[in-house]
C-alpha cells in the first residue's frame, strides 16, 4: 500500500487496517481502510487497491475479480444535533409533538422514509455540487447507510425532551476539500471561501447541519401549512418568468398567480398585459 501511493502516506494518511470476509457463493472480500485526509480519495484508494490485488494474485495465486472503493463510508459518519424552543414556532403548543410524530412515522414506513431522506439530501447535494464534490457518491452512501439495518430508515430523528424539540442526524459523508477539479474551478474556490472551510472535516460538519436544517424545514412545513405552499410559490415564480415577467414586477405576478390559484403561463401573460396597459 505504501509503495502504491507513497505521497498519501508521507502526508500522514494512507493504509490503516484490513479485514477478510467470506461472503459465500465462492466470494472472499478483502476490505482495506484508507485515510485519504482532506481528499475524497477515490483515485487514491483505487490505486492502492489495484496494487494490493496484483500482490494477492502473484503471491497467493488467487483470482481477483475486481478492485474498487465502496461509497458506503461507515468510518466517515457525521453526527449533528439541534435543540429548538417551540415557542419560536407557529402552533407552538403542538408543533414540536407533531414534528416528533412525523419523525416516528418515517421510522416505520419506508415509503415516507424515502421522501424524508430525499429532503435531507436536497440541502446536502446542493452543497456538494457547489463545493466540487461527487453528488452521486454522497447520495449512494447516504441511502445505503439508511438501509444498513435491513430496513430503510430515516437519516434524522426528532423527539421532544423537556418540552424542547431535539433533532439529530447521522450520515456518512466521504467528501473532500482538495483534489480533483477543486483546485482549478473558481466557483468551488469561492464556495470554500464563503463557507470559511479549510479541512474536509469542516465541510462534513456544515453538510450534516445543512441536512438537518433542511429536514426541519420540510417537517415544519408538512405539519403546519403543508409542503405545497412553498413549492407552489416557487413554481409560480418560474411560470411568471417564463411568461415574460421582469425583476421589477415578478412579485406582483407571483402574488396574482398564487391568489387566483391558476398558476399557468397563459394566466401570467394575461396579467402582464393588464398591468402594462
PDB file of C-alpha atoms in Angstrom:
ATOM      1  CA  UNK A   1       0.000   0.000   0.000  1.00  0.00           C
ATOM      2  CA  UNK A   2       2.862   2.366   0.833  1.00  0.00           C
ATOM      3  CA  UNK A   3       4.657   1.691  -2.436  1.00  0.00           C
ATOM      4  CA  UNK A   4       1.450   2.154  -4.420  1.00  0.00           C
ATOM      5  CA  UNK A   5       0.841   5.662  -3.069  1.00  0.00           C
ATOM      6  CA  UNK A   6       3.849   6.990  -1.177  1.00  0.00           C
ATOM      7  CA  UNK A   7       2.586  10.589  -1.149  1.00  0.00           C
ATOM      8  CA  UNK A   8      -0.576   9.980   0.882  1.00  0.00           C
ATOM      9  CA  UNK A   9       1.412   8.017   3.477  1.00  0.00           C
ATOM     10  CA  UNK A  10       4.077  10.720   3.710  1.00  0.00           C
ATOM     11  CA  UNK A  11       1.317  13.259   4.406  1.00  0.00           C
ATOM     12  CA  UNK A  12       0.066  11.209   7.339  1.00  0.00           C
ATOM     13  CA  UNK A  13      -2.730   9.292   5.639  1.00  0.00           C
ATOM     14  CA  UNK A  14      -2.909   6.049   3.732  1.00  0.00           C
ATOM     15  CA  UNK A  15      -3.451   2.433   4.756  1.00  0.00           C
ATOM     16  CA  UNK A  16      -4.874   1.920   8.264  1.00  0.00           C
ATOM     17  CA  UNK A  17      -6.256  -1.595   8.549  1.00  0.00           C
ATOM     18  CA  UNK A  18      -7.747  -4.532   6.659  1.00  0.00           C
ATOM     19  CA  UNK A  19     -10.114  -7.441   7.165  1.00  0.00           C
ATOM     20  CA  UNK A  20     -11.092 -10.509   5.157  1.00  0.00           C
ATOM     21  CA  UNK A  21     -14.651 -11.808   4.908  1.00  0.00           C
ATOM     22  CA  UNK A  22     -16.022 -14.963   3.314  1.00  0.00           C
ATOM     23  CA  UNK A  23     -19.130 -13.672   1.531  1.00  0.00           C
ATOM     24  CA  UNK A  24     -20.396 -17.052   0.340  1.00  0.00           C
ATOM     25  CA  UNK A  25     -21.131 -18.160  -3.235  1.00  0.00           C
ATOM     26  CA  UNK A  26     -17.374 -18.634  -3.670  1.00  0.00           C
ATOM     27  CA  UNK A  27     -16.514 -14.988  -2.938  1.00  0.00           C
ATOM     28  CA  UNK A  28     -13.951 -13.735  -0.444  1.00  0.00           C
ATOM     29  CA  UNK A  29     -13.595  -9.981   0.073  1.00  0.00           C
ATOM     30  CA  UNK A  30     -10.507  -8.152   1.312  1.00  0.00           C
ATOM     31  CA  UNK A  31     -11.556  -4.837   2.858  1.00  0.00           C
ATOM     32  CA  UNK A  32      -8.971  -2.091   3.281  1.00  0.00           C
ATOM     33  CA  UNK A  33      -9.405   1.018   5.416  1.00  0.00           C
ATOM     34  CA  UNK A  34      -7.587   4.031   3.945  1.00  0.00           C
ATOM     35  CA  UNK A  35      -7.288   7.569   5.318  1.00  0.00           C
ATOM     36  CA  UNK A  36      -7.426   9.981   2.368  1.00  0.00           C
ATOM     37  CA  UNK A  37      -7.034  13.085   4.566  1.00  0.00           C
ATOM     38  CA  UNK A  38      -8.804  16.110   3.019  1.00  0.00           C
ATOM     39  CA  UNK A  39      -9.460  14.455  -0.354  1.00  0.00           C
ATOM     40  CA  UNK A  40     -12.482  12.367  -1.247  1.00  0.00           C
ATOM     41  CA  UNK A  41      -9.769   9.985  -2.394  1.00  0.00           C
ATOM     42  CA  UNK A  42     -11.388   7.711  -4.966  1.00  0.00           C
ATOM     43  CA  UNK A  43      -8.293   7.629  -7.170  1.00  0.00           C
ATOM     44  CA  UNK A  44      -6.003   7.187  -4.169  1.00  0.00           C
ATOM     45  CA  UNK A  45      -7.991   4.239  -2.843  1.00  0.00           C
ATOM     46  CA  UNK A  46      -8.357   2.569  -6.232  1.00  0.00           C
ATOM     47  CA  UNK A  47      -4.620   2.933  -6.904  1.00  0.00           C
ATOM     48  CA  UNK A  48      -3.803   1.207  -3.606  1.00  0.00           C
ATOM     49  CA  UNK A  49      -6.431  -1.497  -4.177  1.00  0.00           C
ATOM     50  CA  UNK A  50      -5.141  -2.363  -7.628  1.00  0.00           C
ATOM     51  CA  UNK A  51      -1.598  -2.643  -6.285  1.00  0.00           C
ATOM     52  CA  UNK A  52      -2.793  -4.921  -3.485  1.00  0.00           C
ATOM     53  CA  UNK A  53      -4.760  -7.066  -5.937  1.00  0.00           C
ATOM     54  CA  UNK A  54      -1.630  -7.575  -8.018  1.00  0.00           C
ATOM     55  CA  UNK A  55       0.223  -8.678  -4.877  1.00  0.00           C
ATOM     56  CA  UNK A  56      -2.587 -11.087  -3.950  1.00  0.00           C
ATOM     57  CA  UNK A  57      -2.604 -12.552  -7.448  1.00  0.00           C
ATOM     58  CA  UNK A  58       1.153 -13.058  -7.637  1.00  0.00           C
ATOM     59  CA  UNK A  59       1.894 -14.157  -4.063  1.00  0.00           C
ATOM     60  CA  UNK A  60      -1.241 -16.127  -3.228  1.00  0.00           C
ATOM     61  CA  UNK A  61      -2.209 -17.289  -6.707  1.00  0.00           C
ATOM     62  CA  UNK A  62      -5.724 -16.020  -6.025  1.00  0.00           C
ATOM     63  CA  UNK A  63      -8.094 -14.909  -8.760  1.00  0.00           C
ATOM     64  CA  UNK A  64      -9.077 -11.262  -8.247  1.00  0.00           C
ATOM     65  CA  UNK A  65     -12.404 -10.355  -9.835  1.00  0.00           C
ATOM     66  CA  UNK A  66     -12.218  -6.596  -9.262  1.00  0.00           C
ATOM     67  CA  UNK A  67     -10.677  -3.870  -7.110  1.00  0.00           C
ATOM     68  CA  UNK A  68     -12.816  -0.829  -6.300  1.00  0.00           C
ATOM     69  CA  UNK A  69     -13.648   1.522  -3.448  1.00  0.00           C
ATOM     70  CA  UNK A  70     -17.008   1.458  -1.691  1.00  0.00           C
ATOM     71  CA  UNK A  71     -19.162   4.562  -1.390  1.00  0.00           C
ATOM     72  CA  UNK A  72     -20.605   3.218   1.867  1.00  0.00           C
ATOM     73  CA  UNK A  73     -18.155   5.076   4.111  1.00  0.00           C
ATOM     74  CA  UNK A  74     -19.107   3.837   7.578  1.00  0.00           C
ATOM     75  CA  UNK A  75     -15.912   5.330   9.023  1.00  0.00           C
ATOM     76  CA  UNK A  76     -16.857   8.816   7.810  1.00  0.00           C
ATOM     77  CA  UNK A  77     -20.167   9.075   9.659  1.00  0.00           C
ATOM     78  CA  UNK A  78     -21.016  12.565  10.913  1.00  0.00           C
ATOM     79  CA  UNK A  79     -23.447  13.329  13.732  1.00  0.00           C
ATOM     80  CA  UNK A  80     -25.085  16.675  14.463  1.00  0.00           C
ATOM     81  CA  UNK A  81     -27.923  17.786  16.710  1.00  0.00           C
ATOM     82  CA  UNK A  82     -30.108  20.804  17.430  1.00  0.00           C
ATOM     83  CA  UNK A  83     -32.341  21.910  20.312  1.00  0.00           C
ATOM     84  CA  UNK A  84     -35.325  24.101  19.401  1.00  0.00           C
ATOM     85  CA  UNK A  85     -37.625  26.019  21.709  1.00  0.00           C
ATOM     86  CA  UNK A  86     -41.131  25.511  20.254  1.00  0.00           C
ATOM     87  CA  UNK A  87     -42.181  28.961  21.484  1.00  0.00           C
ATOM     88  CA  UNK A  88     -40.323  30.354  18.466  1.00  0.00           C
ATOM     89  CA  UNK A  89     -42.501  28.317  16.074  1.00  0.00           C
ATOM     90  CA  UNK A  90     -46.081  28.690  14.868  1.00  0.00           C
ATOM     91  CA  UNK A  91     -48.603  26.398  16.575  1.00  0.00           C
ATOM     92  CA  UNK A  92     -46.085  26.332  19.423  1.00  0.00           C
ATOM     93  CA  UNK A  93     -48.273  24.271  21.736  1.00  0.00           C
ATOM     94  CA  UNK A  94     -48.373  21.239  19.434  1.00  0.00           C
ATOM     95  CA  UNK A  95     -45.930  21.655  16.545  1.00  0.00           C
ATOM     96  CA  UNK A  96     -42.942  20.066  18.317  1.00  0.00           C
ATOM     97  CA  UNK A  97     -45.024  16.987  19.105  1.00  0.00           C
ATOM     98  CA  UNK A  98     -46.282  16.858  15.506  1.00  0.00           C
ATOM     99  CA  UNK A  99     -42.738  17.010  14.115  1.00  0.00           C
ATOM    100  CA  UNK A 100     -41.668  14.250  16.512  1.00  0.00           C
ATOM    101  CA  UNK A 101     -44.660  12.159  15.397  1.00  0.00           C
ATOM    102  CA  UNK A 102     -43.763  12.717  11.735  1.00  0.00           C
ATOM    103  CA  UNK A 103     -40.245  11.518  12.518  1.00  0.00           C
ATOM    104  CA  UNK A 104     -41.558   8.414  14.269  1.00  0.00           C
ATOM    105  CA  UNK A 105     -43.757   7.598  11.293  1.00  0.00           C
ATOM    106  CA  UNK A 106     -40.760   7.808   8.938  1.00  0.00           C
ATOM    107  CA  UNK A 107     -39.112   5.070  11.007  1.00  0.00           C
ATOM    108  CA  UNK A 108     -41.969   2.635  10.398  1.00  0.00           C
ATOM    109  CA  UNK A 109     -42.882   3.398   6.775  1.00  0.00           C
ATOM    110  CA  UNK A 110     -40.134   3.086   4.115  1.00  0.00           C
ATOM    111  CA  UNK A 111     -42.292   4.980   1.617  1.00  0.00           C
ATOM    112  CA  UNK A 112     -42.241   8.007   3.907  1.00  0.00           C
ATOM    113  CA  UNK A 113     -38.603   7.442   4.931  1.00  0.00           C
ATOM    114  CA  UNK A 114     -37.544   7.676   1.286  1.00  0.00           C
ATOM    115  CA  UNK A 115     -39.051  11.130   0.815  1.00  0.00           C
ATOM    116  CA  UNK A 116     -37.913  12.146   4.302  1.00  0.00           C
ATOM    117  CA  UNK A 117     -34.308  11.393   3.304  1.00  0.00           C
ATOM    118  CA  UNK A 118     -34.740  12.989  -0.109  1.00  0.00           C
ATOM    119  CA  UNK A 119     -35.465  16.211   1.761  1.00  0.00           C
ATOM    120  CA  UNK A 120     -32.301  15.798   3.826  1.00  0.00           C
ATOM    121  CA  UNK A 121     -30.278  15.356   0.646  1.00  0.00           C
ATOM    122  CA  UNK A 122     -31.853  18.403  -1.047  1.00  0.00           C
ATOM    123  CA  UNK A 123     -29.536  20.583   1.005  1.00  0.00           C
ATOM    124  CA  UNK A 124     -26.518  18.294   1.143  1.00  0.00           C
ATOM    125  CA  UNK A 125     -26.425  17.509  -2.588  1.00  0.00           C
ATOM    126  CA  UNK A 126     -26.624  21.205  -3.461  1.00  0.00           C
ATOM    127  CA  UNK A 127     -23.690  21.882  -1.133  1.00  0.00           C
ATOM    128  CA  UNK A 128     -21.713  19.003  -2.634  1.00  0.00           C
ATOM    129  CA  UNK A 129     -22.269  20.392  -6.111  1.00  0.00           C
ATOM    130  CA  UNK A 130     -21.194  23.881  -5.051  1.00  0.00           C
ATOM    131  CA  UNK A 131     -18.029  22.582  -3.383  1.00  0.00           C
ATOM    132  CA  UNK A 132     -16.929  20.337  -6.251  1.00  0.00           C
ATOM    133  CA  UNK A 133     -17.778  17.020  -4.619  1.00  0.00           C
ATOM    134  CA  UNK A 134     -19.312  13.920  -6.202  1.00  0.00           C
ATOM    135  CA  UNK A 135     -23.050  14.206  -5.550  1.00  0.00           C
ATOM    136  CA  UNK A 136     -23.774  10.645  -6.743  1.00  0.00           C
ATOM    137  CA  UNK A 137     -21.207   9.209  -4.351  1.00  0.00           C
ATOM    138  CA  UNK A 138     -22.644  11.077  -1.368  1.00  0.00           C
ATOM    139  CA  UNK A 139     -26.231  10.175  -2.315  1.00  0.00           C
ATOM    140  CA  UNK A 140     -25.390   6.492  -2.784  1.00  0.00           C
ATOM    141  CA  UNK A 141     -23.565   6.312   0.540  1.00  0.00           C
ATOM    142  CA  UNK A 142     -26.344   8.075   2.433  1.00  0.00           C
ATOM    143  CA  UNK A 143     -29.130   5.854   1.119  1.00  0.00           C
ATOM    144  CA  UNK A 144     -27.093   2.677   1.616  1.00  0.00           C
ATOM    145  CA  UNK A 145     -26.426   3.722   5.215  1.00  0.00           C
ATOM    146  CA  UNK A 146     -30.141   4.350   5.684  1.00  0.00           C
ATOM    147  CA  UNK A 147     -30.781   0.714   4.745  1.00  0.00           C
ATOM    148  CA  UNK A 148     -27.814  -0.850   6.544  1.00  0.00           C
ATOM    149  CA  UNK A 149     -30.038  -2.365   9.269  1.00  0.00           C
ATOM    150  CA  UNK A 150     -32.041  -4.290   6.686  1.00  0.00           C
ATOM    151  CA  UNK A 151     -34.965  -1.852   6.639  1.00  0.00           C
ATOM    152  CA  UNK A 152     -34.691   1.566   5.046  1.00  0.00           C
ATOM    153  CA  UNK A 153     -34.647   4.171   7.821  1.00  0.00           C
ATOM    154  CA  UNK A 154     -34.592   7.978   8.063  1.00  0.00           C
ATOM    155  CA  UNK A 155     -31.204   9.644   8.444  1.00  0.00           C
ATOM    156  CA  UNK A 156     -32.588  12.006  11.091  1.00  0.00           C
ATOM    157  CA  UNK A 157     -34.547  11.658  14.299  1.00  0.00           C
ATOM    158  CA  UNK A 158     -36.761  14.221  16.048  1.00  0.00           C
ATOM    159  CA  UNK A 159     -38.178  13.898  19.544  1.00  0.00           C
ATOM    160  CA  UNK A 160     -39.419  16.027  22.437  1.00  0.00           C
ATOM    161  CA  UNK A 161     -37.341  16.272  25.595  1.00  0.00           C
ATOM    162  CA  UNK A 162     -38.159  18.630  28.481  1.00  0.00           C
ATOM    163  CA  UNK A 163     -40.625  20.355  26.138  1.00  0.00           C
ATOM    164  CA  UNK A 164     -37.842  21.159  23.635  1.00  0.00           C
ATOM    165  CA  UNK A 165     -37.702  19.734  20.121  1.00  0.00           C
ATOM    166  CA  UNK A 166     -34.476  17.762  19.627  1.00  0.00           C
ATOM    167  CA  UNK A 167     -33.199  16.902  16.160  1.00  0.00           C
ATOM    168  CA  UNK A 168     -30.343  14.531  15.331  1.00  0.00           C
ATOM    169  CA  UNK A 169     -28.715  13.422  12.099  1.00  0.00           C
ATOM    170  CA  UNK A 170     -26.276  10.580  11.445  1.00  0.00           C
ATOM    171  CA  UNK A 171     -24.924  10.315   7.915  1.00  0.00           C
ATOM    172  CA  UNK A 172     -21.762   9.116   6.116  1.00  0.00           C
ATOM    173  CA  UNK A 173     -20.037  11.952   4.239  1.00  0.00           C
ATOM    174  CA  UNK A 174     -16.904  10.846   2.393  1.00  0.00           C
ATOM    175  CA  UNK A 175     -16.176  14.208   0.814  1.00  0.00           C
ATOM    176  CA  UNK A 176     -13.144  16.373   0.133  1.00  0.00           C
ATOM    177  CA  UNK A 177     -11.815  19.909   0.053  1.00  0.00           C
ATOM    178  CA  UNK A 178      -8.781  19.182  -2.127  1.00  0.00           C
ATOM    179  CA  UNK A 179      -8.080  17.040  -5.167  1.00  0.00           C
ATOM    180  CA  UNK A 180      -9.828  16.504  -8.461  1.00  0.00           C
ATOM    181  CA  UNK A 181     -11.030  19.728 -10.049  1.00  0.00           C
ATOM    182  CA  UNK A 182     -11.395  21.585  -6.744  1.00  0.00           C
ATOM    183  CA  UNK A 183      -8.156  23.477  -7.145  1.00  0.00           C
ATOM    184  CA  UNK A 184      -8.971  24.843 -10.595  1.00  0.00           C
ATOM    185  CA  UNK A 185     -12.692  25.662 -10.545  1.00  0.00           C
ATOM    186  CA  UNK A 186     -13.182  29.321  -9.485  1.00  0.00           C
ATOM    187  CA  UNK A 187     -16.716  28.785  -8.150  1.00  0.00           C
ATOM    188  CA  UNK A 188     -15.575  25.901  -5.975  1.00  0.00           C
ATOM    189  CA  UNK A 189     -12.824  28.093  -4.536  1.00  0.00           C
ATOM    190  CA  UNK A 190     -15.410  30.811  -3.919  1.00  0.00           C
ATOM    191  CA  UNK A 191     -17.717  28.348  -2.149  1.00  0.00           C
ATOM    192  CA  UNK A 192     -14.897  27.297   0.161  1.00  0.00           C
ATOM    193  CA  UNK A 193     -14.077  30.938   0.867  1.00  0.00           C
ATOM    194  CA  UNK A 194     -17.696  31.849   1.645  1.00  0.00           C
ATOM    195  CA  UNK A 195     -18.034  28.845   3.960  1.00  0.00           C
ATOM    196  CA  UNK A 196     -14.693  29.573   5.600  1.00  0.00           C
ATOM    197  CA  UNK A 197     -13.610  25.940   5.389  1.00  0.00           C
ATOM    198  CA  UNK A 198     -10.128  24.503   5.082  1.00  0.00           C
ATOM    199  CA  UNK A 199     -10.420  20.842   6.007  1.00  0.00           C
ATOM    200  CA  UNK A 200     -12.755  18.087   4.869  1.00  0.00           C
ATOM    201  CA  UNK A 201     -13.973  17.672   8.448  1.00  0.00           C
ATOM    202  CA  UNK A 202     -15.151  21.302   8.420  1.00  0.00           C
ATOM    203  CA  UNK A 203     -17.230  20.688   5.305  1.00  0.00           C
ATOM    204  CA  UNK A 204     -18.592  17.444   6.754  1.00  0.00           C
ATOM    205  CA  UNK A 205     -19.938  19.347   9.766  1.00  0.00           C
ATOM    206  CA  UNK A 206     -21.512  22.037   7.583  1.00  0.00           C
ATOM    207  CA  UNK A 207     -23.123  19.408   5.340  1.00  0.00           C
ATOM    208  CA  UNK A 208     -24.602  17.443   8.237  1.00  0.00           C
ATOM    209  CA  UNK A 209     -26.042  20.590   9.832  1.00  0.00           C
ATOM    210  CA  UNK A 210     -27.461  21.699   6.496  1.00  0.00           C
ATOM    211  CA  UNK A 211     -29.151  18.325   6.012  1.00  0.00           C
ATOM    212  CA  UNK A 212     -30.693  18.554   9.469  1.00  0.00           C
ATOM    213  CA  UNK A 213     -31.880  22.132   8.870  1.00  0.00           C
ATOM    214  CA  UNK A 214     -33.370  21.184   5.502  1.00  0.00           C
ATOM    215  CA  UNK A 215     -35.179  18.270   7.110  1.00  0.00           C
ATOM    216  CA  UNK A 216     -36.575  20.503   9.862  1.00  0.00           C
ATOM    217  CA  UNK A 217     -37.853  22.996   7.283  1.00  0.00           C
ATOM    218  CA  UNK A 218     -39.675  20.215   5.419  1.00  0.00           C
ATOM    219  CA  UNK A 219     -41.217  18.667   8.544  1.00  0.00           C
ATOM    220  CA  UNK A 220     -42.198  22.090   9.888  1.00  0.00           C
ATOM    221  CA  UNK A 221     -43.964  22.904   6.627  1.00  0.00           C
ATOM    222  CA  UNK A 222     -45.628  19.495   6.459  1.00  0.00           C
ATOM    223  CA  UNK A 223     -47.035  19.724   9.971  1.00  0.00           C
ATOM    224  CA  UNK A 224     -48.244  23.338   9.661  1.00  0.00           C
ATOM    225  CA  UNK A 225     -49.137  24.903   6.296  1.00  0.00           C
ATOM    226  CA  UNK A 226     -48.373  21.886   4.121  1.00  0.00           C
ATOM    227  CA  UNK A 227     -45.461  21.430   1.733  1.00  0.00           C
ATOM    228  CA  UNK A 228     -47.356  22.688  -1.314  1.00  0.00           C
ATOM    229  CA  UNK A 229     -47.481  26.312  -0.188  1.00  0.00           C
ATOM    230  CA  UNK A 230     -43.757  26.858  -0.605  1.00  0.00           C
ATOM    231  CA  UNK A 231     -43.486  24.622  -3.650  1.00  0.00           C
ATOM    232  CA  UNK A 232     -46.324  26.351  -5.485  1.00  0.00           C
ATOM    233  CA  UNK A 233     -44.882  29.798  -4.860  1.00  0.00           C
ATOM    234  CA  UNK A 234     -41.576  28.678  -6.366  1.00  0.00           C
ATOM    235  CA  UNK A 235     -43.462  27.115  -9.275  1.00  0.00           C
ATOM    236  CA  UNK A 236     -45.401  30.363  -9.752  1.00  0.00           C
ATOM    237  CA  UNK A 237     -42.155  32.307  -9.878  1.00  0.00           C
ATOM    238  CA  UNK A 238     -40.791  30.046 -12.622  1.00  0.00           C
ATOM    239  CA  UNK A 239     -44.049  30.316 -14.578  1.00  0.00           C
ATOM    240  CA  UNK A 240     -44.024  34.115 -14.236  1.00  0.00           C
ATOM    241  CA  UNK A 241     -40.512  34.365 -15.650  1.00  0.00           C
ATOM    242  CA  UNK A 242     -41.474  32.014 -18.483  1.00  0.00           C
ATOM    243  CA  UNK A 243     -44.385  34.332 -19.308  1.00  0.00           C
ATOM    244  CA  UNK A 244     -42.046  37.314 -19.544  1.00  0.00           C
ATOM    245  CA  UNK A 245     -42.112  38.869 -16.074  1.00  0.00           C
ATOM    246  CA  UNK A 246     -39.164  41.045 -15.075  1.00  0.00           C
ATOM    247  CA  UNK A 247     -37.417  41.590 -11.756  1.00  0.00           C
ATOM    248  CA  UNK A 248     -39.480  44.742 -11.266  1.00  0.00           C
ATOM    249  CA  UNK A 249     -42.873  43.017 -11.455  1.00  0.00           C
ATOM    250  CA  UNK A 250     -42.117  39.383 -10.600  1.00  0.00           C
ATOM    251  CA  UNK A 251     -43.502  39.567  -7.045  1.00  0.00           C
ATOM    252  CA  UNK A 252     -46.748  41.127  -8.252  1.00  0.00           C
ATOM    253  CA  UNK A 253     -47.218  38.454 -10.912  1.00  0.00           C
ATOM    254  CA  UNK A 254     -46.420  35.644  -8.476  1.00  0.00           C
ATOM    255  CA  UNK A 255     -48.933  37.032  -5.976  1.00  0.00           C
ATOM    256  CA  UNK A 256     -51.589  37.113  -8.711  1.00  0.00           C
ATOM    257  CA  UNK A 257     -50.896  33.533  -9.807  1.00  0.00           C
ATOM    258  CA  UNK A 258     -50.997  32.181  -6.261  1.00  0.00           C
ATOM    259  CA  UNK A 259     -54.050  34.176  -5.156  1.00  0.00           C
ATOM    260  CA  UNK A 260     -56.071  33.138  -8.219  1.00  0.00           C
ATOM    261  CA  UNK A 261     -54.927  29.519  -7.775  1.00  0.00           C
ATOM    262  CA  UNK A 262     -54.301  29.394 -11.505  1.00  0.00           C
ATOM    263  CA  UNK A 263     -50.566  29.010 -11.968  1.00  0.00           C
ATOM    264  CA  UNK A 264     -50.307  28.886 -15.750  1.00  0.00           C
ATOM    265  CA  UNK A 265     -48.292  30.717 -18.367  1.00  0.00           C
ATOM    266  CA  UNK A 266     -51.497  31.982 -20.031  1.00  0.00           C
ATOM    267  CA  UNK A 267     -52.750  33.487 -16.776  1.00  0.00           C
ATOM    268  CA  UNK A 268     -49.384  35.135 -16.187  1.00  0.00           C
ATOM    269  CA  UNK A 269     -49.288  36.565 -19.723  1.00  0.00           C
ATOM    270  CA  UNK A 270     -52.829  37.930 -19.425  1.00  0.00           C
ATOM    271  CA  UNK A 271     -51.971  39.599 -16.128  1.00  0.00           C
ATOM    272  CA  UNK A 272     -48.763  41.066 -17.547  1.00  0.00           C
ATOM    273  CA  UNK A 273     -50.773  42.584 -20.398  1.00  0.00           C
ATOM    274  CA  UNK A 274     -53.246  44.082 -17.933  1.00  0.00           C
ATOM    275  CA  UNK A 275     -50.592  45.799 -15.817  1.00  0.00           C
ATOM    276  CA  UNK A 276     -48.754  47.143 -18.868  1.00  0.00           C
ATOM    277  CA  UNK A 277     -51.802  48.978 -20.193  1.00  0.00           C
TER     278      UNK A 277
END
